[in-house]
Backbone as JSON, one array per atom type, in Angstrom:
{
  "sequence": "XXXXXXXXXXXXXXXXXXXXXXXXXXXXXXXXXXXXXXXXXXXXXXXXXXXXXXXXXXXXXXXXXXXXXXXXXXXXXXXXXXXXXXXXXXXXXXXXXXXXXXXXXXXXXXXXXXXXXXXXXXXXXXXXXXXXXXXXXXXXXXXXXXXXXXXXXXXXXXXXXXXXXXXXXXXXXXXXXXXXXXXXXXXXXXXXXXXXXXXXXXXXXXXXXXXXXXXXXXXXXXXXXXXXXXXXXXXXXXXXXXXXXXXXXXXXXXXX",
  "N": [[55.47, 81.46, 12.26], [57.1, 79.69, 14.79], [58.94, 76.59, 15.03], [58.66, 75.56, 17.56], [56.28, 76.68, 18.52], [54.47, 75.43, 16.78], [54.78, 72.8, 17.6], [53.75, 72.96, 20.19], [51.06, 73.51, 19.6], [50.26, 71.14, 18.29], [50.58, 69.3, 20.38], [48.67, 70.31, 22.13], [46.38, 69.8, 20.58], [46.3, 66.99, 20.58], [45.83, 66.59, 23.28], [43.21, 67.41, 23.42], [41.77, 65.42, 22.11], [39.26, 62.89, 22.3], [40.06, 60.2, 23.76], [38.86, 57.98, 24.84], [36.57, 57.64, 23.29], [37.7, 57.1, 20.8], [39.07, 54.75, 21.37], [36.88, 53.07, 21.94], [35.59, 53.03, 19.44], [37.52, 51.73, 17.89], [37.52, 49.26, 19.18], [34.91, 48.41, 18.65], [35.01, 48.2, 15.85], [36.87, 46.14, 15.59], [35.47, 44.05, 16.8], [33.26, 43.79, 15.08], [34.59, 43.07, 12.74], [35.64, 40.62, 13.58], [33.26, 39.17, 13.97], [32.24, 39.17, 11.36], [34.27, 37.75, 10.03], [34.15, 35.29, 11.34], [31.55, 34.46, 10.63], [31.86, 34.25, 7.87], [33.78, 32.22, 7.74], [32.37, 30.11, 8.94], [30.26, 29.82, 7.14], [31.66, 29.02, 4.86], [32.63, 26.58, 5.8], [30.26, 25.11, 6.28], [29.36, 24.8, 3.7], [31.22, 23.25, 2.53], [31.73, 20.44, 0.9], [33.63, 18.49, 1.21], [34.45, 18.7, 3.84], [32.08, 18.43, 5.32], [30.46, 16.1, 4.3], [27.61, 14.45, 2.67], [26.9, 11.52, 3.98], [25.21, 9.32, 3.76], [22.07, 8.16, 2.4], [19.11, 7.24, 3.58], [16.55, 5.22, 2.56], [13.15, 4.65, 2.81], [9.97, 2.91, 2.66], [7.39, 1.3, 0.73], [8.51, -0.07, -2.06], [8.03, -0.94, -5.39], [8.47, -0.36, -8.02], [10.44, 1.57, -8.28], [13.83, 1.83, -8.49], [17.0, 1.45, -6.72], [19.04, 2.47, -8.25], [17.78, 4.4, -9.86], [17.05, 6.28, -7.92], [19.58, 7.03, -6.97], [20.67, 8.2, -9.27], [18.92, 10.37, -9.6], [19.57, 11.91, -7.39], [22.21, 12.47, -7.64], [23.66, 14.88, -8.35], [22.99, 16.51, -6.2], [24.07, 15.22, -4.03], [26.64, 15.97, -4.14], [26.82, 18.28, -2.75], [27.34, 19.83, 0.5], [26.36, 18.51, 3.76], [24.81, 20.46, 5.03], [24.33, 22.4, 3.1], [22.82, 21.21, 1.12], [19.63, 21.35, -0.26], [16.6, 20.55, 1.2], [14.08, 20.67, -0.02], [14.76, 20.65, -2.71], [15.8, 18.07, -2.91], [13.48, 16.6, -2.37], [11.83, 17.34, -4.55], [13.34, 16.34, -6.67], [13.15, 13.6, -6.24], [10.39, 13.2, -6.39], [10.1, 13.66, -9.02], [10.65, 11.32, -10.27], [9.29, 8.67, -12.25], [7.49, 6.71, -11.05], [7.13, 7.63, -8.48], [5.03, 8.97, -6.09], [4.89, 10.61, -3.8], [7.35, 12.17, -1.76], [9.03, 12.25, 1.31], [11.38, 14.08, 3.05], [14.07, 14.45, 5.31], [16.7, 15.82, 7.38], [19.16, 13.98, 9.17], [21.19, 14.07, 11.89], [24.57, 12.88, 12.14], [25.23, 13.22, 9.4], [23.34, 12.39, 7.45], [20.6, 11.76, 5.22], [17.16, 11.15, 5.55], [14.75, 9.42, 3.81], [11.41, 8.96, 2.86], [9.46, 7.18, 0.74], [6.52, 7.25, -1.25], [4.9, 5.37, -3.52], [3.28, 5.61, -6.77], [-0.07, 4.49, -7.03], [-1.31, 2.74, -9.33], [-4.39, 2.66, -10.98], [-5.51, 2.13, -13.42], [-4.85, 1.85, -16.97], [-4.36, 4.68, -19.09], [-5.67, 6.26, -21.84], [-4.07, 4.72, -23.5], [-1.29, 5.21, -23.24], [-0.57, 6.38, -20.87], [-1.08, 6.48, -17.26], [-3.6, 6.2, -14.73], [-3.98, 7.09, -11.4], [-5.16, 5.9, -8.13], [-6.37, 8.13, -7.14], [-7.42, 9.39, -9.25], [-5.65, 10.82, -10.8], [-3.56, 11.59, -13.53], [-0.56, 10.13, -14.72], [2.71, 9.69, -16.14], [4.6, 6.89, -16.96], [6.88, 4.14, -17.43], [5.76, 0.94, -18.61], [5.06, -1.91, -16.52], [5.45, -5.29, -15.47], [3.83, -5.94, -13.24], [1.59, -4.36, -13.41], [0.36, -4.99, -15.7], [-2.1, -6.14, -16.23], [-4.08, -4.32, -15.71], [-7.21, -2.52, -16.09], [-8.28, -0.77, -19.09], [-8.7, 2.59, -19.62], [-10.19, 5.42, -21.21], [-10.47, 8.75, -22.53], [-11.3, 12.3, -22.83], [-8.67, 14.64, -21.97], [-9.06, 15.91, -19.45], [-10.78, 14.32, -17.99], [-10.15, 12.13, -16.46], [-10.56, 11.44, -13.71], [-13.34, 11.34, -13.6], [-13.91, 9.27, -15.43], [-12.64, 7.14, -14.18], [-14.14, 6.92, -11.8], [-16.65, 6.23, -12.9], [-15.96, 3.8, -14.05], [-15.4, 2.25, -11.75], [-17.93, 2.16, -10.55], [-19.53, 0.86, -12.52], [-18.09, -1.51, -12.83], [-18.35, -2.68, -10.32], [-21.09, -3.29, -10.26], [-21.25, -5.03, -12.44], [-19.45, -7.08, -11.72], [-20.59, -8.38, -9.5], [-22.5, -9.75, -10.75], [-21.19, -11.58, -12.2], [-19.66, -10.74, -14.37], [-16.84, -9.23, -16.1], [-15.23, -6.12, -16.39], [-13.39, -4.88, -18.89], [-12.52, -2.57, -20.25], [-13.19, 0.97, -20.5], [-14.58, 3.66, -22.17], [-14.82, 7.12, -22.75], [-16.21, 9.22, -24.98], [-15.32, 12.19, -26.96], [-17.77, 13.47, -27.19], [-18.98, 12.78, -24.91], [-20.08, 10.23, -24.66], [-20.55, 6.92, -23.5], [-18.73, 3.87, -23.74], [-18.28, 0.47, -23.2], [-16.15, -2.39, -22.78], [-16.4, -5.76, -22.27], [-14.97, -8.49, -20.35], [-15.21, -10.75, -21.92], [-15.07, -9.78, -24.44], [-17.29, -8.51, -25.55], [-18.74, -5.6, -26.83], [-20.23, -2.84, -25.37], [-22.49, -0.37, -25.86], [-23.32, 2.53, -24.26], [-24.2, 5.12, -24.37], [-24.91, 8.59, -23.49], [-26.33, 9.03, -21.17], [-27.82, 7.7, -18.13], [-26.21, 5.41, -17.61], [-25.86, 3.41, -15.66], [-28.4, 2.23, -15.27], [-28.77, 1.25, -17.8], [-26.71, -0.6, -18.11], [-27.61, -2.4, -16.27], [-29.89, -3.27, -17.57], [-28.69, -4.69, -19.65], [-27.53, -6.78, -18.15], [-29.83, -8.04, -17.29], [-31.02, -9.04, -19.67], [-29.11, -10.65, -20.74], [-29.0, -13.51, -20.14], [-31.09, -14.43, -21.76], [-30.17, -13.75, -24.32], [-28.02, -15.44, -24.49], [-29.1, -17.85, -25.13], [-29.03, -18.16, -27.76], [-27.1, -19.61, -30.43], [-25.33, -18.05, -31.63], [-22.54, -15.77, -31.59], [-22.22, -12.94, -29.56], [-21.33, -9.71, -30.56], [-21.59, -6.86, -30.32], [-23.6, -4.79, -28.18], [-26.06, -2.47, -28.3], [-27.21, -0.12, -26.22], [-28.38, 2.33, -26.28], [-31.0, 3.21, -26.2], [-34.27, 4.09, -25.03], [-35.93, 2.07, -24.02], [-35.4, -0.37, -25.35], [-32.92, -2.41, -27.1], [-30.15, -3.05, -29.29], [-28.62, -5.72, -31.0], [-25.5, -6.77, -32.12], [-24.26, -9.32, -34.03], [-21.57, -11.66, -34.07], [-19.55, -12.68, -36.87], [-18.74, -15.33, -36.88], [-19.73, -18.69, -35.93], [-19.14, -19.64, -33.46], [-19.63, -19.46, -30.01], [-18.76, -17.53, -27.16], [-18.6, -18.28, -23.83], [-17.4, -17.31, -21.59], [-17.5, -14.77, -19.26]],
  "CA": [[55.33, 80.64, 13.47], [58.3, 78.87, 14.99], [58.69, 75.14, 15.2], [58.26, 75.33, 18.95], [54.86, 76.98, 18.64], [53.75, 74.36, 16.09], [54.81, 71.61, 18.46], [52.81, 73.14, 21.28], [49.7, 73.39, 19.06], [49.99, 69.7, 18.05], [50.42, 68.67, 21.68], [47.37, 70.72, 22.65], [45.34, 69.09, 19.83], [46.26, 65.61, 21.08], [45.19, 66.57, 24.59], [41.77, 67.64, 23.24], [41.14, 64.23, 21.51], [38.55, 61.99, 23.23], [40.67, 58.9, 23.52], [37.9, 56.93, 25.2], [35.73, 57.42, 22.11], [38.51, 56.46, 19.75], [39.31, 53.36, 21.77], [35.61, 52.36, 21.78], [35.35, 52.81, 18.01], [38.45, 50.69, 17.44], [37.06, 47.98, 19.73], [33.71, 48.02, 17.89], [35.43, 47.77, 14.51], [37.52, 44.83, 15.7], [34.43, 43.07, 17.07], [32.51, 43.58, 13.84], [35.45, 42.32, 11.82], [35.69, 39.24, 14.07], [31.97, 38.52, 13.67], [32.18, 38.95, 9.91], [35.22, 36.69, 9.66], [33.62, 34.02, 11.86], [30.41, 34.08, 9.8], [32.39, 33.83, 6.58], [34.44, 30.92, 7.91], [31.33, 29.11, 9.19], [29.55, 29.6, 5.88], [32.54, 28.23, 4.01], [32.69, 25.23, 6.35], [28.97, 24.43, 6.07], [29.2, 24.53, 2.28], [32.36, 22.46, 2.07], [31.3, 19.04, 0.79], [34.7, 17.61, 1.68], [34.51, 18.76, 5.3], [30.81, 17.93, 5.87], [29.77, 15.43, 3.18], [26.43, 13.63, 2.93], [27.48, 10.18, 4.03], [24.24, 8.26, 3.43], [20.67, 8.48, 2.2], [18.3, 6.09, 3.98], [15.27, 5.25, 1.84], [12.12, 3.75, 3.33], [8.73, 2.91, 1.9], [7.13, 0.11, -0.08], [8.89, 0.21, -3.46], [7.92, -2.04, -6.35], [8.83, 0.08, -9.36], [11.53, 2.54, -8.24], [15.06, 1.13, -8.12], [18.05, 2.23, -6.06], [19.81, 3.17, -9.29], [17.02, 5.59, -10.24], [17.16, 7.24, -6.82], [20.96, 7.53, -6.96], [20.82, 9.1, -10.42], [18.14, 11.58, -9.34], [20.19, 12.69, -6.33], [23.66, 12.5, -7.84], [24.22, 16.23, -8.29], [22.76, 17.08, -4.87], [24.96, 14.57, -3.08], [27.93, 16.65, -4.21], [26.8, 19.39, -1.8], [27.59, 19.45, 1.89], [25.18, 18.09, 4.5], [23.98, 21.61, 5.37], [23.97, 23.22, 1.94], [21.84, 20.51, 0.29], [18.28, 21.84, 0.0], [15.66, 19.45, 1.4], [13.01, 20.79, -1.02], [15.32, 20.19, -3.99], [15.87, 16.61, -2.84], [12.11, 16.11, -2.48], [11.36, 17.54, -5.92], [14.06, 15.42, -7.55], [12.59, 12.25, -6.05], [9.02, 13.19, -6.9], [10.18, 13.7, -10.47], [10.77, 9.95, -10.78], [7.98, 8.31, -12.83], [6.59, 5.95, -10.2], [7.08, 8.19, -7.14], [3.9, 9.88, -5.89], [5.25, 11.61, -2.78], [8.61, 11.91, -1.05], [9.25, 13.01, 2.54], [12.83, 14.14, 3.24], [14.55, 15.23, 6.46], [18.09, 15.61, 7.77], [19.45, 13.27, 10.41], [22.57, 14.31, 12.33], [25.43, 14.01, 11.73], [25.5, 13.41, 7.96], [22.49, 11.47, 6.71], [19.25, 12.16, 4.86], [16.17, 10.08, 5.66], [13.74, 9.61, 2.77], [10.29, 8.03, 2.85], [8.82, 7.27, -0.57], [5.2, 6.67, -1.5], [4.8, 5.19, -4.97], [1.98, 5.72, -7.41], [-0.93, 3.32, -7.04], [-2.01, 2.79, -10.62], [-5.7, 2.01, -11.0], [-5.84, 1.73, -14.79], [-4.14, 2.51, -18.07], [-5.12, 5.86, -19.52], [-5.46, 6.68, -23.23], [-3.11, 3.86, -24.18], [0.13, 5.48, -23.02], [-0.35, 6.91, -19.52], [-1.73, 5.76, -16.18], [-4.39, 7.0, -13.8], [-3.83, 6.48, -10.07], [-6.41, 5.69, -7.4], [-6.95, 9.44, -6.87], [-7.91, 9.96, -10.51], [-4.63, 11.69, -11.37], [-2.83, 10.98, -14.65], [0.89, 10.24, -14.67], [3.42, 8.97, -17.19], [5.65, 5.99, -16.48], [7.04, 2.96, -18.25], [4.96, -0.21, -18.21], [5.69, -2.86, -15.6], [4.66, -6.53, -15.46], [2.87, -6.0, -12.14], [0.38, -3.6, -13.73], [0.03, -5.32, -17.09], [-3.49, -6.58, -16.35], [-5.02, -3.29, -15.29], [-8.17, -2.14, -17.14], [-7.91, 0.35, -19.97], [-9.66, 3.69, -19.63], [-9.87, 6.44, -22.22], [-11.38, 9.88, -22.53], [-10.63, 13.59, -22.94], [-7.57, 14.77, -21.01], [-9.44, 16.39, -18.12], [-11.88, 13.51, -17.48], [-9.64, 10.87, -15.9], [-11.22, 11.13, -12.44], [-14.73, 10.99, -13.92], [-13.93, 7.95, -16.07], [-12.28, 6.14, -13.16], [-15.31, 6.73, -10.93], [-17.66, 5.5, -13.66], [-15.48, 2.42, -14.17], [-15.57, 1.57, -10.46], [-19.36, 1.92, -10.34], [-19.98, -0.15, -13.47], [-17.41, -2.77, -12.57], [-18.94, -3.28, -9.12], [-22.37, -3.87, -10.64], [-21.01, -6.15, -13.34], [-18.72, -8.18, -11.07], [-21.48, -9.16, -8.64], [-23.33, -10.56, -11.65], [-20.34, -12.54, -12.89], [-19.01, -10.16, -15.54], [-15.62, -8.45, -15.9], [-15.16, -4.93, -17.23], [-12.0, -4.78, -19.35], [-12.17, -1.2, -20.61], [-14.28, 1.95, -20.54], [-14.2, 4.81, -23.0], [-15.7, 8.29, -22.81], [-15.9, 9.92, -26.23], [-15.35, 13.66, -26.85], [-19.16, 13.9, -27.06], [-19.4, 12.26, -23.61], [-20.82, 8.97, -24.78], [-19.81, 5.83, -22.86], [-18.67, 2.55, -24.35], [-17.54, -0.48, -22.37], [-15.79, -3.68, -23.36], [-16.37, -6.74, -21.21], [-13.86, -9.43, -20.39], [-15.42, -11.72, -23.0], [-14.92, -9.09, -25.72], [-18.52, -7.85, -25.99], [-18.75, -4.14, -26.75], [-21.52, -2.37, -24.88], [-22.65, 1.06, -26.07], [-24.2, 3.01, -23.19], [-24.68, 6.47, -24.63], [-24.48, 9.67, -22.61], [-27.15, 9.13, -19.96], [-28.37, 6.5, -17.48], [-25.34, 4.27, -17.91], [-26.05, 2.34, -14.68], [-29.64, 1.51, -15.57], [-28.6, 0.56, -19.09], [-25.89, -1.81, -17.9], [-28.49, -3.34, -15.58], [-30.73, -3.86, -18.61], [-27.88, -5.71, -20.31], [-27.42, -7.93, -17.25], [-31.13, -8.73, -17.25], [-31.35, -9.72, -20.93], [-28.01, -11.49, -21.2], [-29.33, -14.94, -20.18], [-31.92, -14.71, -22.94], [-29.32, -13.68, -25.51], [-27.12, -16.58, -24.51], [-29.8, -19.03, -25.64], [-28.69, -18.25, -29.18], [-25.8, -20.2, -30.71], [-24.47, -17.05, -32.28], [-21.7, -15.02, -30.66], [-22.53, -11.51, -29.49], [-20.19, -8.8, -30.78], [-21.92, -5.57, -29.71], [-24.95, -4.53, -27.71], [-26.31, -1.04, -28.28], [-28.24, 0.16, -25.23], [-28.66, 3.77, -26.34], [-32.44, 3.36, -26.42], [-34.97, 4.27, -23.76], [-36.5, 0.82, -23.52], [-34.9, -1.56, -26.02], [-31.5, -2.51, -27.38], [-29.82, -3.67, -30.57], [-27.54, -6.7, -30.86], [-24.68, -7.06, -33.29], [-23.74, -10.68, -33.91], [-20.27, -11.92, -34.69], [-19.69, -13.46, -38.12], [-18.51, -16.75, -36.65], [-20.79, -19.42, -35.24], [-18.67, -20.02, -32.14], [-20.04, -18.59, -28.95], [-17.85, -17.5, -26.02], [-19.39, -18.23, -22.61], [-16.65, -16.64, -20.53], [-17.94, -13.39, -19.1]],
  "C": [[56.54, 79.71, 13.58], [57.91, 77.4, 15.16], [58.26, 74.81, 16.61], [56.78, 75.56, 19.15], [54.02, 75.9, 17.96], [53.7, 73.1, 16.93], [53.83, 71.73, 19.59], [51.36, 73.0, 20.81], [49.31, 71.92, 18.83], [49.76, 68.98, 19.36], [49.07, 69.01, 22.29], [46.23, 70.0, 21.94], [45.19, 67.65, 20.3], [45.56, 65.53, 22.43], [43.68, 66.74, 24.5], [41.03, 66.42, 22.63], [40.49, 63.39, 22.6], [39.04, 60.57, 22.99], [39.75, 57.74, 23.92], [37.0, 56.59, 24.01], [36.49, 56.71, 21.02], [38.76, 54.99, 20.07], [38.05, 52.51, 21.6], [35.31, 52.04, 20.33], [36.27, 51.72, 17.48], [38.02, 49.32, 17.94], [35.83, 47.48, 18.96], [34.07, 47.51, 16.51], [36.07, 46.39, 14.57], [36.5, 43.73, 15.97], [33.64, 42.74, 15.81], [33.32, 42.78, 12.84], [35.53, 40.85, 12.25], [34.41, 38.48, 13.78], [31.86, 38.2, 12.19], [33.08, 37.79, 9.5], [34.73, 35.32, 10.15], [32.45, 33.52, 11.01], [30.88, 33.57, 8.43], [33.02, 32.44, 6.67], [33.42, 29.81, 8.14], [30.57, 28.8, 7.92], [30.38, 28.74, 4.94], [32.61, 26.78, 4.48], [31.4, 24.46, 6.06], [28.74, 24.07, 4.61], [30.34, 23.72, 1.69], [31.96, 20.98, 2.08], [32.38, 18.07, 1.25], [34.76, 17.57, 3.2], [33.26, 18.16, 5.94], [30.01, 17.24, 4.76], [28.48, 14.75, 3.65], [26.89, 12.18, 2.85], [26.51, 9.09, 3.6], [22.86, 8.86, 3.21], [19.87, 7.22, 2.51], [16.91, 6.21, 3.35], [14.33, 4.2, 2.41], [10.87, 3.87, 2.48], [8.61, 1.65, 1.07], [7.39, 0.44, -1.55], [8.77, -1.04, -4.3], [8.5, -1.65, -7.71], [10.04, 1.01, -9.4], [12.79, 1.87, -7.69], [16.02, 2.06, -7.4], [18.85, 3.04, -7.08], [19.1, 4.45, -9.72], [17.14, 6.67, -9.17], [18.56, 7.86, -6.8], [21.19, 8.51, -8.1], [20.11, 10.43, -10.18], [18.83, 12.49, -8.34], [21.68, 12.92, -6.53], [24.24, 13.9, -7.69], [24.07, 16.84, -6.9], [23.67, 16.47, -3.82], [26.37, 15.16, -3.12], [27.98, 17.86, -3.3], [27.14, 18.88, -0.4], [26.27, 19.07, 2.56], [24.24, 19.26, 4.76], [23.55, 22.41, 4.15], [22.97, 22.53, 1.02], [20.44, 20.93, 0.7], [17.31, 20.66, 0.08], [14.56, 19.48, 0.35], [13.5, 20.34, -2.39], [15.41, 18.67, -4.03], [14.48, 16.01, -3.03], [11.61, 16.21, -3.92], [12.05, 16.6, -6.89], [13.5, 14.02, -7.44], [11.17, 12.16, -6.6], [8.97, 13.33, -8.42], [10.36, 12.33, -11.09], [9.38, 9.44, -11.17], [7.01, 7.65, -11.85], [6.51, 6.47, -8.77], [5.93, 9.2, -7.06], [4.24, 10.99, -4.89], [6.54, 11.18, -2.1], [8.7, 12.82, 0.16], [10.74, 12.93, 2.88], [13.15, 14.95, 4.49], [16.0, 14.86, 6.76], [18.16, 14.82, 9.07], [20.93, 13.45, 10.74], [23.3, 12.98, 12.53], [25.53, 14.21, 10.22], [24.63, 12.5, 7.1], [21.15, 12.12, 6.39], [18.33, 10.94, 4.98], [15.03, 10.38, 4.71], [12.66, 8.54, 2.91], [9.52, 8.23, 1.55], [7.44, 6.63, -0.55], [5.03, 6.58, -3.02], [3.37, 5.39, -5.47], [1.23, 4.4, -7.28], [-1.79, 3.38, -8.3], [-3.32, 2.02, -10.53], [-6.05, 1.49, -12.38], [-4.88, 2.38, -15.76], [-5.01, 3.67, -18.56], [-4.7, 6.27, -20.93], [-4.3, 5.95, -23.9], [-1.66, 4.06, -23.84], [0.45, 6.03, -21.63], [-1.06, 6.01, -18.52], [-2.59, 6.73, -15.39], [-4.31, 6.31, -12.44], [-5.18, 6.42, -9.35], [-7.09, 7.01, -7.03], [-7.48, 10.1, -8.13], [-6.94, 10.9, -11.18], [-3.83, 10.93, -12.43], [-1.34, 11.17, -14.45], [1.49, 9.36, -15.76], [4.54, 8.14, -16.58], [5.71, 4.79, -17.41], [6.19, 1.81, -17.71], [5.77, -1.14, -17.32], [4.84, -4.11, -15.55], [3.6, -6.58, -14.38], [1.58, -5.24, -12.41], [-0.1, -3.89, -15.15], [-1.44, -5.64, -17.28], [-4.5, -5.54, -15.9], [-6.0, -2.94, -16.42], [-7.7, -0.94, -17.94], [-9.05, 1.37, -19.99], [-9.22, 4.73, -20.65], [-10.91, 7.55, -22.16], [-10.62, 11.16, -22.76], [-9.67, 13.8, -21.77], [-8.01, 15.12, -19.6], [-10.55, 15.55, -17.47], [-11.42, 12.23, -16.79], [-10.36, 10.48, -14.62], [-12.66, 10.69, -12.68], [-14.82, 9.59, -14.51], [-13.6, 6.86, -15.05], [-13.45, 5.87, -12.23], [-16.39, 5.92, -11.63], [-17.25, 4.03, -13.81], [-15.73, 1.65, -12.88], [-17.04, 1.24, -10.2], [-19.87, 0.8, -11.24], [-19.37, -1.51, -13.16], [-17.98, -3.47, -11.33], [-20.27, -3.95, -9.46], [-22.19, -5.1, -11.52], [-20.4, -7.34, -12.6], [-19.63, -9.01, -10.17], [-22.46, -10.0, -9.46], [-22.48, -11.47, -12.54], [-19.65, -12.03, -14.14], [-17.72, -9.44, -15.14], [-15.62, -7.28, -16.87], [-13.7, -4.69, -17.61], [-11.59, -3.35, -19.68], [-13.43, -0.33, -20.64], [-13.79, 3.19, -21.25], [-15.27, 5.89, -22.92], [-15.31, 9.1, -24.03], [-15.89, 11.43, -26.01], [-16.76, 14.22, -26.72], [-19.8, 13.35, -25.78], [-20.37, 11.09, -23.72], [-19.94, 7.85, -24.25], [-19.87, 4.56, -23.68], [-17.77, 1.66, -23.52], [-17.22, -1.73, -23.18], [-15.66, -4.66, -22.19], [-15.19, -7.69, -21.37], [-13.99, -10.47, -21.49], [-15.4, -11.07, -24.38], [-16.17, -8.4, -26.23], [-18.41, -6.35, -25.78], [-20.15, -3.69, -26.39], [-21.56, -0.85, -25.02], [-23.72, 1.58, -25.11], [-24.74, 4.41, -23.42], [-24.22, 7.46, -23.58], [-25.22, 9.73, -21.28], [-27.51, 7.74, -19.44], [-27.51, 5.25, -17.71], [-25.55, 3.12, -16.93], [-27.32, 1.54, -14.97], [-29.53, 0.75, -16.88], [-27.73, -0.68, -18.94], [-26.69, -2.86, -17.13], [-29.44, -4.01, -16.57], [-29.98, -4.94, -19.36], [-27.78, -6.98, -19.45], [-28.71, -8.74, -17.25], [-31.41, -9.55, -18.5], [-30.27, -10.69, -21.37], [-28.35, -12.97, -21.19], [-30.19, -15.32, -21.37], [-31.08, -14.71, -24.21], [-28.43, -14.9, -25.62], [-27.8, -17.87, -24.97], [-29.53, -19.21, -27.14], [-27.31, -18.89, -29.34], [-24.83, -19.2, -31.32], [-23.73, -16.24, -31.21], [-22.02, -13.54, -30.73], [-21.25, -10.7, -29.7], [-20.43, -7.45, -30.1], [-23.36, -5.57, -29.21], [-25.1, -3.02, -27.58], [-27.5, -0.77, -27.35], [-28.63, 1.64, -25.21], [-30.13, 4.04, -26.68], [-33.12, 3.44, -25.06], [-35.47, 2.96, -23.18], [-35.88, -0.43, -24.12], [-33.4, -1.56, -26.18], [-31.33, -3.17, -28.74], [-28.6, -4.56, -30.38], [-26.81, -6.84, -32.19], [-24.02, -8.4, -33.1], [-22.42, -10.82, -34.64], [-20.46, -12.81, -35.91], [-19.53, -14.94, -37.89], [-19.68, -17.38, -35.91], [-20.43, -19.75, -33.8], [-19.07, -19.0, -31.11], [-19.06, -18.68, -27.77], [-18.68, -17.32, -24.75], [-18.69, -17.51, -21.48], [-17.07, -15.18, -20.43], [-16.8, -12.46, -18.74]]
}
């Protein structure tokens, strides 16, 4: 085959090509490439902490125990992200990980600020000597604070905090209207109750009928106070009677 014939075949092949289809494919490829490049550039911009930094975190809520320094430390690593790449749930979890924070609400505010609303734990009592129980009966760990130093002391098996708190509230209400203070309440592993009053008297209530037994104590207390001896313990684990343990000293404490 001569070179002339080969040239004619090539020319004929070019004439048979669907140039409209080729042009459309090239246009589609260029569009897809442009979309991909734009998405990549936008993603890089949104994750660039230098271009879109978090400029401020506004914290609201009644705070007594959680300091600005604690909040800043908890959020330090997240503040290194950009405004859009910082995960709101991660910010919330970091704040709720602080000892005295019960709940945190977090949302973005344009153009570069996070708004945080904190709700702190409301401690109702000390729990097992080293933890706290909140007003919902939930146990949490946090360092002591002067504002909660005078809270009552509750104790019991790990899963009984809500039960002990409810029992304390019921007993304390009955005692307080009769002029007594309930300093602590303990539930033993065998589910026996023991209370300590504000004047130091230990009251053994047993496992049943704790309300009626504390009422029995209230009823007989004026009679017991006629003695010059100081009461140390009162055992009410009897159906009808009680046993009194007297303190070794002669001094009686009248403060209830």
